[in-house]
Structures are given as structure tokens and as C-alpha cells.
Amino acid sequence: MDVRPVIIIGTGPAGLTAALYTGRAMMKPLVLEGHEPGGQLTLTTEVDNFPGFPDGVLGPELMANMKKQAARFGAEYLPVKATAVDISKRPFKVTTEKGDVFHAQTIIISTGASAKWMGLPKEKELSGRGVSTCATCDGFFYRGKVVHVVGGGDTAMEDATFLTKFATKVYVVHRRDSLRASKPMQERAMKNPKIEFIWDTEVTEILSDTAGVTGIKVKNLKTNVVTERQTDGLFYGIGHTPNTGFLSGQLKLDESGFILTQNGPETNVPGVFACGDVQDSYYRQAISAAGSGCQAAMKAERWLESEGIAH
Ligand code: NDP
């Protein structure tokens, strides 16, 4: 049986940094890229807050370079998704969507998180034609238009504020009468003259024609009155779901499904490490994900050493 020193699942900044570090530690990482290689950063445009790029860098370019850099130190990539793991005994087992099975002494999980959808009829088919889960990716297309943002957390506030760069008016539709967002983000959004809040309200229907979204139906949850509102865009800022389904309960997760870690990237199973957004619902930054990928790689290497496993 061929047992790899390490398999890395997921290729956002966390996974690719783990690939770089384990590659340089001569661990010959096998990296399962998944269906969205590069992760959420490939959905963004300019990244201005990754240190080392004084003029900013395009998200897809940053990820392509991270991939190339790790490849230079021996990272091997497979463009497949991991669909199951067996971490109940060693060596660990990873099964892909193609049915291939790989064995490894350590696993680094960096599968990230995906934006939540509301589950309204037609929302997926209208994605890219008025419905969006990524303001940074799509905001540019709403120059001079009217948009609605759903949510009351930091994501919704950040998205609404960002969208005012393009849209003439941004309405925030929130299901309660107080925000979950942090105080500074709330204040910034509330002070912005282009942003207006619609409280105690949920979106019940998306209206569209052949070109895309034309409006929404909203219901006031206190009065039950339903009204129609004209809009060119509907942005969901209602949080993220960690991509942990393939673990089928083998690791301890928090109540929202994020992997519980301690001492940095350690999970409750020795030899299995997690990094990036799959275990972090708070920072969710490229640089913090990359930092945790470095930690996961170093812990994996030291764990192999402590177990006396040559690599
Ligand atoms: P949150 O879970 O904090 O907020 C989600 C919001 O969406 C809540 O207001 C929630 O309403 C609402 N919501 C959830 N589901 C629905 C639904 N089906 N219909 C309507 N509304 C819904 O997620 P965020 O993504 O905003 O933030 C996650 C974490 O990331 C937080 O810790 C946040 O601080 C952090 N973050 C930090 C940023 C920064 O510092 N720059 C930027 C973005 C996020 P309700 O309040 O009623 O539950």
C-alpha cells in the first residue's frame, strides 16, 4: 500500500500554504484541489490586504502563484474532490469522487466555507443575472443601479458599504430590528447616505424577466404585509457554511459545522489538522488562512517526527 506522508484537502490560501510548507519539509504533499481550485479568492478581483503587494494583486493571480510556488517544492495536485475520509484508524483513508482511494499518515483539511443561499425559487438560475453571494466579485456590474442586500451581520454591512461605490442606492433587508454586525461596521453602514435599512423583513420571492432580476417581494414579519420592490440586484450576505459534509461526523465540529481546533490547527484526531475558513468563522482573511496553513504543515511534520514516521 502506498501511504503518503500528507494529503491536503482543499486549495485556498490555507491549503496552498500548507502545500508549500510540507513540500519544503520534503513531505511530498498530495493536494486534492476540489471543484473550486484556489477557493473563494478566485471569486474576487483586487486583493489589497495581502501583505507584500503594495499595489494590490488579483485574487486568481495570487492563488495561481501560490500553487506554482508549492509545486516548485514537490506538491502534487489532483483536480478532484474528496468525498469521504476514514480517520478512525491509521493510515488514514481519503476517497475521491472518482472512487480512487489514497492513504496518508497525516491529513490537512482546508476545504474552506461557501456562501449561504436563502433557498428561494429561481435563485440559483438567476445567479450572475441579478442574484449574487459575492459583492466584491459582482459589485462592479451594478454601476448606477439599485440593489438590495440581505443580512444583518458583518458580511452584509461590508457588502452594503462596498456596493455604494457602484450602486446609486443600497437597501439592507434584515429579518430583525437590530444588527448582529460589529459596532464599527454597523456605524459605517448607518452613516452612509446611500444605505437604507428595511427592518423586520424577509425576502419571499425574486421577480425576474428574461434579462434577469427586476424586483423582489418582501414580507414585514411584524405586520405580515407583503410588498414588491424594484431592484437590479439581490446580494446575499447571510453567512457561510463550512465545507465539512464529507467528514460525516468523524471530527468534532462547533454548532455551525466549523471544525473545532486547539493549539492552532489540531483537531480532536491526532494526525488530522485543519486550517483556514473550515475552522475559522471569525477572521476569514486570506492572510489568516495562509498563516494557519503554515501552522498545520509544521504541526503535521512535527507529529510525524514524534510518531517516529520517516518521510
Ligand atoms: P453572521 O452569521 O454573523 O450573520 C449572518 C446574518 O444573516 C445575520 O444577521 C442573520 O440574521 C442573517 N441571516 C442568516 N440566515 C438568513 C436567512 N436565511 N434569511 C435572512 N437573513 C439571514 O455571518 P457573517 O458572514 O456576517 O459573519 C460571519 C463572521 O465573519 C462573523 O464573525 C463576522 O464578524 C466575520 N466577518 C468579519 C468581517 C470583517 O471584520 N471585515 C467581514 C465579514 C465577516 P440574524 O441576525 O437574525 O441571525
Coordinates of N, CA, C and O and ligand atoms in Angstrom, one line a residue, residues 116-119 150-158 173-176 178-182 185 188 201-203 237-240 280-285, ligand 1:
K116 N -23.7 31.2 2.0 CA -25.1 30.6 2.2 C -26.0 31.1 1.1 O -26.0 32.3 0.8
W117 N -26.9 30.3 0.7 CA -28.0 30.8 -0.2 C -29.3 30.7 0.7 O -29.4 30.0 1.6
M118 N -30.3 31.5 0.2 CA -31.5 31.6 1.0 C -32.5 30.4 0.8 O -33.3 30.1 1.6
G119 N -32.4 29.8 -0.4 CA -33.3 28.7 -0.8 C -34.5 29.2 -1.5 O -35.5 28.5 -1.5
V150 N -29.2 41.2 1.6 CA -29.9 40.5 2.7 C -28.9 40.2 3.8 O -27.8 39.7 3.5
G151 N -29.3 40.4 5.1 CA -28.5 40.0 6.2 C -28.2 41.2 7.2 O -28.4 42.3 6.8
G152 N -27.8 40.8 8.4 CA -27.6 41.8 9.4 C -26.2 41.7 10.1 O -26.0 42.2 11.1
G153 N -25.3 40.9 9.5 CA -24.0 40.6 10.1 C -22.9 41.5 9.4 O -23.2 42.4 8.6
D154 N -21.7 41.2 9.8 CA -20.6 41.9 9.2 C -20.5 41.8 7.7 O -20.1 42.7 7.0
T155 N -20.8 40.6 7.2 CA -20.7 40.4 5.8 C -21.7 41.3 5.1 O -21.3 42.0 4.1
A156 N -22.9 41.4 5.6 CA -23.9 42.2 4.9 C -23.5 43.7 5.0 O -23.7 44.5 4.0
M157 N -23.0 44.1 6.2 CA -22.6 45.5 6.3 C -21.4 45.9 5.4 O -21.4 46.9 4.7
E158 N -20.5 44.9 5.3 CA -19.3 45.1 4.4 C -19.8 45.2 3.0 O -19.3 46.0 2.2
V173 N -31.9 44.5 3.7 CA -33.1 43.9 4.2 C -32.7 42.9 5.3 O -32.0 42.0 5.1
H174 N -33.2 43.2 6.5 CA -32.8 42.4 7.7 C -34.1 41.9 8.4 O -35.1 42.6 8.6
R175 N -34.0 40.6 8.8 CA -35.2 40.0 9.4 C -35.5 40.4 10.8 O -36.6 40.0 11.3
R176 N -34.6 41.1 11.5 CA -34.9 41.6 12.8 C -34.8 43.1 12.9 O -34.6 43.7 11.8
S178 N -32.5 44.6 14.9 CA -31.2 45.0 15.4 C -30.2 44.1 14.6 O -30.5 43.0 14.2
L179 N -29.0 44.7 14.5 CA -28.0 44.1 13.7 C -27.1 43.2 14.5 O -26.9 43.5 15.7
R180 N -26.6 42.1 13.9 CA -25.6 41.3 14.5 C -24.2 41.8 14.3 O -23.2 41.4 15.0
A181 N -24.0 42.7 13.3 CA -22.7 43.1 12.9 C -22.0 43.9 14.1 O -22.6 44.4 15.0
S182 N -20.6 43.9 14.0 CA -19.9 44.6 15.0 C -20.2 46.1 14.9 O -20.6 46.6 13.9
M185 N -18.7 48.4 12.1 CA -19.3 48.1 10.8 C -20.7 48.6 10.7 O -21.1 49.1 9.7
R188 N -20.6 52.4 10.3 CA -20.1 52.8 9.0 C -21.3 52.7 8.0 O -21.5 53.6 7.2
T201 N -37.9 42.3 8.1 CA -38.4 42.0 6.8 C -37.6 40.8 6.2 O -36.4 40.8 6.3
E202 N -38.3 40.0 5.5 CA -37.6 38.9 4.8 C -38.0 38.9 3.3 O -39.2 39.4 3.0
V203 N -37.1 38.5 2.5 CA -37.4 38.4 1.0 C -38.1 37.1 0.8 O -37.7 36.0 1.3
G237 N -25.9 38.3 2.0 CA -24.8 38.4 2.9 C -25.1 37.7 4.2 O -25.1 38.3 5.3
I238 N -25.6 36.5 4.1 CA -26.2 35.8 5.3 C -25.3 34.8 5.9 O -25.7 33.9 6.6
G239 N -24.0 34.9 5.6 CA -23.0 34.0 6.3 C -22.5 32.9 5.4 O -22.8 32.8 4.2
H240 N -21.7 32.0 6.0 CA -21.0 31.0 5.2 C -21.2 29.6 5.9 O -21.3 29.6 7.1
D280 N -12.5 28.4 10.9 CA -12.4 29.8 11.4 C -13.6 30.6 10.8 O -13.6 31.0 9.7
S281 N -14.6 30.9 11.7 CA -15.7 31.7 11.2 C -15.5 33.1 11.6 O -16.3 34.0 11.3
Y282 N -14.4 33.5 12.2 CA -14.2 34.8 12.7 C -13.3 35.7 11.8 O -13.8 36.7 11.3
Y283 N -12.1 35.3 11.5 CA -11.2 36.2 10.8 C -11.5 36.1 9.3 O -11.6 37.1 8.6
R284 N -11.5 34.9 8.7 CA -11.9 34.7 7.3 C -11.1 35.5 6.4 O -11.6 36.1 5.4
Q285 N -9.8 35.7 6.6 CA -9.0 36.5 5.7 C -8.0 35.6 5.0 O -7.6 34.6 5.6
Ligands
NDP1 P1 -23.3 36.1 10.6 O1 -23.7 34.7 10.9 O2 -22.6 36.9 11.6 O3 -24.6 36.9 10.1 C1 -25.5 36.4 9.2 C2 -26.6 37.4 9.1 O4 -27.5 37.0 8.1 C3 -27.4 37.6 10.4 O5 -27.8 38.9 10.6 C4 -28.6 36.7 10.2 O6 -29.8 37.2 10.8 C5 -28.8 36.8 8.7 N1 -29.4 35.5 8.1 C6 -28.9 34.3 8.2 N2 -29.7 33.4 7.5 C7 -30.7 34.2 7.0 C8 -31.8 33.9 6.1 N3 -32.0 32.6 5.7 N4 -32.6 34.9 5.8 C9 -32.3 36.1 6.2 N5 -31.3 36.5 7.0 C10 -30.5 35.5 7.3 O7 -22.4 35.9 9.3 P2 -21.4 36.9 8.6 O8 -21.0 36.3 7.3 O9 -21.9 38.3 8.5 O10 -20.1 37.0 9.6 C11 -19.5 35.7 10.0 C12 -18.2 36.0 10.8 O11 -17.3 36.7 9.9 C13 -18.5 37.0 11.9 O12 -17.7 36.6 13.0 C14 -18.1 38.3 11.4 O13 -17.6 39.2 12.4 C15 -16.9 37.9 10.5 N6 -16.7 38.9 9.4 C16 -15.8 39.9 9.6 C17 -15.7 40.8 8.6 C18 -14.7 41.9 8.9 O14 -14.3 42.1 10.0 N7 -14.3 42.7 7.9 C19 -16.4 40.8 7.4 C20 -17.3 39.8 7.3 C21 -17.5 38.8 8.3 P3 -29.9 37.2 12.4 O15 -29.1 38.3 12.9 O16 -31.4 37.4 12.6 O17 -29.5 35.8 12.9

